[in-house]
Short mmCIF file of N, CA and C in Angstrom, two decimals:
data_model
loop_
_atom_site.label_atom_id
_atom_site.label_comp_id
_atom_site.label_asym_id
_atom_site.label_seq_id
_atom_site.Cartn_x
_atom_site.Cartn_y
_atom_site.Cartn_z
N UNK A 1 0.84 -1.18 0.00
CA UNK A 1 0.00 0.00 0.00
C UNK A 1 0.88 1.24 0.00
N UNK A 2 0.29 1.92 -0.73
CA UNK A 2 1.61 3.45 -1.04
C UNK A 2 0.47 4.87 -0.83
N UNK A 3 0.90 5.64 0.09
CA UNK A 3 -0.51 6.75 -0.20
C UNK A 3 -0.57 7.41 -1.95
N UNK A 4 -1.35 7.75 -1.69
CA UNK A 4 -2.16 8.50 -2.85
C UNK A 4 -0.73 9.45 -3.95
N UNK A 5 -0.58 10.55 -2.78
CA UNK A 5 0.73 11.11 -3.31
C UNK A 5 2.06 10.33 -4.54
N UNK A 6 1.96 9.28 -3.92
CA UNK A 6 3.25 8.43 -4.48
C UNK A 6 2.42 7.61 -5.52
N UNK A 7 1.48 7.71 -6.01
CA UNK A 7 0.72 7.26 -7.02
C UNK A 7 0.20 8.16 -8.12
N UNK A 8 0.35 6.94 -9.53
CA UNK A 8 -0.62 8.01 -10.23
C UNK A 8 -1.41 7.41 -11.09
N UNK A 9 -2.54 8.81 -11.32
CA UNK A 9 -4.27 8.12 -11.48
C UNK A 9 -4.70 8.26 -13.07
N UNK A 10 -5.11 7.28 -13.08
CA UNK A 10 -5.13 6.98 -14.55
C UNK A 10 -6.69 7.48 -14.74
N UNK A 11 -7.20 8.01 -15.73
CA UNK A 11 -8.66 8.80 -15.59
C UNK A 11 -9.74 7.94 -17.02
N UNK A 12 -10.37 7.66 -16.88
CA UNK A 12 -11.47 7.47 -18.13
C UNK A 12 -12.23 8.82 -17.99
N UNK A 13 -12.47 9.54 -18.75
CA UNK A 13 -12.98 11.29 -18.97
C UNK A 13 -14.74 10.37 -19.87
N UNK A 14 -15.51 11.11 -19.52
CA UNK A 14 -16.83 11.50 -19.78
C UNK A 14 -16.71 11.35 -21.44
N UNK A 15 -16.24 11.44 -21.95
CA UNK A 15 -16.15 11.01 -23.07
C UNK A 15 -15.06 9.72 -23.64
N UNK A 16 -15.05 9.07 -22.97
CA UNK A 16 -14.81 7.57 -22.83
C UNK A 16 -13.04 7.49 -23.20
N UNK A 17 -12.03 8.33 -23.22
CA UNK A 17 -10.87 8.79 -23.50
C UNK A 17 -10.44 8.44 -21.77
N UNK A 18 -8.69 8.01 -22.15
CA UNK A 18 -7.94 7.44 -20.75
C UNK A 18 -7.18 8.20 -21.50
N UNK A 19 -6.69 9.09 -20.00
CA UNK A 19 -5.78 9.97 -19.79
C UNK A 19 -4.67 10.25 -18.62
N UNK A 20 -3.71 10.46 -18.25
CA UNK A 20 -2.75 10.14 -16.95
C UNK A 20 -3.53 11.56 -16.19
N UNK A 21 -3.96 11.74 -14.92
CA UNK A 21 -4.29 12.88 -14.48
C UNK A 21 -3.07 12.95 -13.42
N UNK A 22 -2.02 13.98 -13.71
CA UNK A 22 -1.23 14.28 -13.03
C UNK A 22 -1.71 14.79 -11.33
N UNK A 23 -2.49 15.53 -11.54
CA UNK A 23 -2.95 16.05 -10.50
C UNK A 23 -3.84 15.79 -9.49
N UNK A 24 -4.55 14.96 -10.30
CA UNK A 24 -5.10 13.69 -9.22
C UNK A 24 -7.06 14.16 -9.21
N UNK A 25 -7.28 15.57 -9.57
CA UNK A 25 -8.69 16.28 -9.23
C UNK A 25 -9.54 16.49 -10.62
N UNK A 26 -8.79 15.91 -11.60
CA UNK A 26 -9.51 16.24 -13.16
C UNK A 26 -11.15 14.94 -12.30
N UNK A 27 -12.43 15.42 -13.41
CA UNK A 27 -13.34 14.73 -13.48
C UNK A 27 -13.69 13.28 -13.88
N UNK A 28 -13.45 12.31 -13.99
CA UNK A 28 -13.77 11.28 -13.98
C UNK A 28 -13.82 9.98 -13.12
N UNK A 29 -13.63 8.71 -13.81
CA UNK A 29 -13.50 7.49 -12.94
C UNK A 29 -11.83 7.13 -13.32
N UNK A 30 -11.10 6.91 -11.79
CA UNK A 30 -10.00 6.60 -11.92
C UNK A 30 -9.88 5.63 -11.52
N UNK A 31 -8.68 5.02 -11.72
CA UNK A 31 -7.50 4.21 -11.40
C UNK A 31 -6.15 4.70 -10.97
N UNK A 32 -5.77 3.98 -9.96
CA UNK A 32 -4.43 4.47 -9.69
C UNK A 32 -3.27 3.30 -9.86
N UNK A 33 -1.98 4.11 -10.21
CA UNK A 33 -1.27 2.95 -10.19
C UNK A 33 0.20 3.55 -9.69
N UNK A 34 1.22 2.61 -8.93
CA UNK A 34 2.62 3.45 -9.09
C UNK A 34 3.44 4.04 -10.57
N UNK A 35 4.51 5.16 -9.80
CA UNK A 35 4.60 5.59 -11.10
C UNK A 35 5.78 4.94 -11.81
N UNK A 36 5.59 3.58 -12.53
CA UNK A 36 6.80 3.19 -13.09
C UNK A 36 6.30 2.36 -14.21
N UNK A 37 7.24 2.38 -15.16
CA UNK A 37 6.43 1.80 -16.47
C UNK A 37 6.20 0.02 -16.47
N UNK A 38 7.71 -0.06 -15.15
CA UNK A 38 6.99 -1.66 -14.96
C UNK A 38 5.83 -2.11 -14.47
N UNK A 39 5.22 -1.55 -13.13
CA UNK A 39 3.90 -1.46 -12.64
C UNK A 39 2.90 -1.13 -13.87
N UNK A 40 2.77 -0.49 -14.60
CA UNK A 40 2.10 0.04 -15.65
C UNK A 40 1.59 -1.04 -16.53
N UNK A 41 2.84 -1.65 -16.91
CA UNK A 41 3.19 -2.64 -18.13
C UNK A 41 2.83 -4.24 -17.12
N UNK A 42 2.74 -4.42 -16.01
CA UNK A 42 2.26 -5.37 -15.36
C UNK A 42 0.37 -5.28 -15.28
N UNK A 43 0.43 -4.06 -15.08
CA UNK A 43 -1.21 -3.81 -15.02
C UNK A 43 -1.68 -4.12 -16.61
N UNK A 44 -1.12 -3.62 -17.41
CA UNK A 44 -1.80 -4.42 -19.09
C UNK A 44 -1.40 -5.50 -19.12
N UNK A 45 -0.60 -6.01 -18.46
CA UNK A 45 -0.65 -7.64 -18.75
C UNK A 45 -1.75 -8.41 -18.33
N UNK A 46 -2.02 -8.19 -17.16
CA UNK A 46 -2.96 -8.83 -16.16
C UNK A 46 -4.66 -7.85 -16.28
N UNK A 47 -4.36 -7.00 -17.27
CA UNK A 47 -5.95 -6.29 -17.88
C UNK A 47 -6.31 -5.86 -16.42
N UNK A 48 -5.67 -5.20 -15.85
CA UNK A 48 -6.19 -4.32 -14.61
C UNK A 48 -7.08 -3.13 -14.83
N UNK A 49 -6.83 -2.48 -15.67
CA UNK A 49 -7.82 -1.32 -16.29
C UNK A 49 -9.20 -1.59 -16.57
N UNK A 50 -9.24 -2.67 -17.26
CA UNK A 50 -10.31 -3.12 -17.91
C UNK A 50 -11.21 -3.82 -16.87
N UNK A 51 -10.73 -4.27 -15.70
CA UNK A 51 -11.29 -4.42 -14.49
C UNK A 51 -11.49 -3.20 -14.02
N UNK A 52 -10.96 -2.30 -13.88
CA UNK A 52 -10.81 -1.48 -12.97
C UNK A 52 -12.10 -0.19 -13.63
N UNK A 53 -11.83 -0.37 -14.95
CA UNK A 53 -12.99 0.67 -15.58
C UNK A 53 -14.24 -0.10 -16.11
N UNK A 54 -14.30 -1.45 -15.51
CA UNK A 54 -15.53 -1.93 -16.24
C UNK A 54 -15.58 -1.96 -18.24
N UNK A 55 -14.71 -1.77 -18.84
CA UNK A 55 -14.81 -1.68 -20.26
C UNK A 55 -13.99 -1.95 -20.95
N UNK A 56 -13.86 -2.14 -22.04
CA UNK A 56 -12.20 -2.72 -22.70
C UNK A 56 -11.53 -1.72 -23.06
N UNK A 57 -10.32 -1.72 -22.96
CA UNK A 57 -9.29 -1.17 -23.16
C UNK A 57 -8.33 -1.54 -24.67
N UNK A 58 -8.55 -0.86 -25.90
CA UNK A 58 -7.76 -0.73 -26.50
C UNK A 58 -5.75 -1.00 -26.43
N UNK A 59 -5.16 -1.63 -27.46
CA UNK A 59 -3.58 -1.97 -27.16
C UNK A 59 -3.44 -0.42 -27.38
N UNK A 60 -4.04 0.48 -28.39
CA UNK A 60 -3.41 1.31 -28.89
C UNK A 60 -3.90 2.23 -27.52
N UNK A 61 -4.69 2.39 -26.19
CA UNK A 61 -4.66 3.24 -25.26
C UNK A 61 -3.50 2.93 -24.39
N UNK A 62 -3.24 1.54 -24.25
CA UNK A 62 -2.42 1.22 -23.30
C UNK A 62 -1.09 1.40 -24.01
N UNK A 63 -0.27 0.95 -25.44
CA UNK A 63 0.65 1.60 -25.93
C UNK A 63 0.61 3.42 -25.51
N UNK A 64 -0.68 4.23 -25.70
CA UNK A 64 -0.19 5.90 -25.43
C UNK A 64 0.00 5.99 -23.92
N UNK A 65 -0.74 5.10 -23.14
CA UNK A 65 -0.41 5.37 -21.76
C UNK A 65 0.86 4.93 -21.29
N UNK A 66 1.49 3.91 -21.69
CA UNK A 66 3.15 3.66 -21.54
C UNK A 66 3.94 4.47 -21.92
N UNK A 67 3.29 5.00 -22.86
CA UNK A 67 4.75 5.79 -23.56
C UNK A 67 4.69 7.68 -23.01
N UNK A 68 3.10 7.93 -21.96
CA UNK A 68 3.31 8.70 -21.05
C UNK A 68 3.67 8.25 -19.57
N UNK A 69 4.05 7.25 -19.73
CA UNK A 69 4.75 6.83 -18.11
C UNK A 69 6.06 6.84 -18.36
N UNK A 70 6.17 6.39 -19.03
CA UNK A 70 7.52 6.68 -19.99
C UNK A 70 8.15 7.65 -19.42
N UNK A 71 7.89 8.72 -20.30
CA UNK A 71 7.88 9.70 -19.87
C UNK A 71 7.96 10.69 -19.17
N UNK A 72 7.29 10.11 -17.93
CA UNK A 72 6.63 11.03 -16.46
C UNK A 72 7.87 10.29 -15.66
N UNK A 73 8.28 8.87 -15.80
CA UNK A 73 9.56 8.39 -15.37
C UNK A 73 10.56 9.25 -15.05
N UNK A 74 11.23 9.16 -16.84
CA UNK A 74 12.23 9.91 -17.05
C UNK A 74 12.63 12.00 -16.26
N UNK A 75 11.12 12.35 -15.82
CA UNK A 75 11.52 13.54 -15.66
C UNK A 75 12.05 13.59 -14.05
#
């Protein structure tokens, strides 16, 4: 268990789009996950999202969401 802070929340937006919400307060239904692309890349293995949001998840959402963890890593 890691608090909130040391996590980050993955958002499905009102118009059915997954987005990384840095900040944690954007509008939708989240998910949280740690911030590392292995945790990330373990959660699409094991279709955690797709549990987690009730709906399927596209390769090509989970390819853009890696490659913004990616990302959010490196800074």
């Amino acid at each position: 268990m890691k608090s909130k802070k040391e996590l980050l929340r993955i958002l499905r937006t009102p118009e059915d789009q997954f987005v990384i919400d840095v900040t944690g307060k954007k509008n939708g239904r989240g998910a949280y996950l740690c911030r590392s692309a292995a945790c990330f890349e373990a959660a699409a293995k094991s279709r955690g999202l797709e549990r987690s949001f009730q709906c399927g998840v596209s390769g090509e959402v989970y390819r853009e969401l890696l490659e913004e963890f990616e990302r959010l890593e490196a800074e």
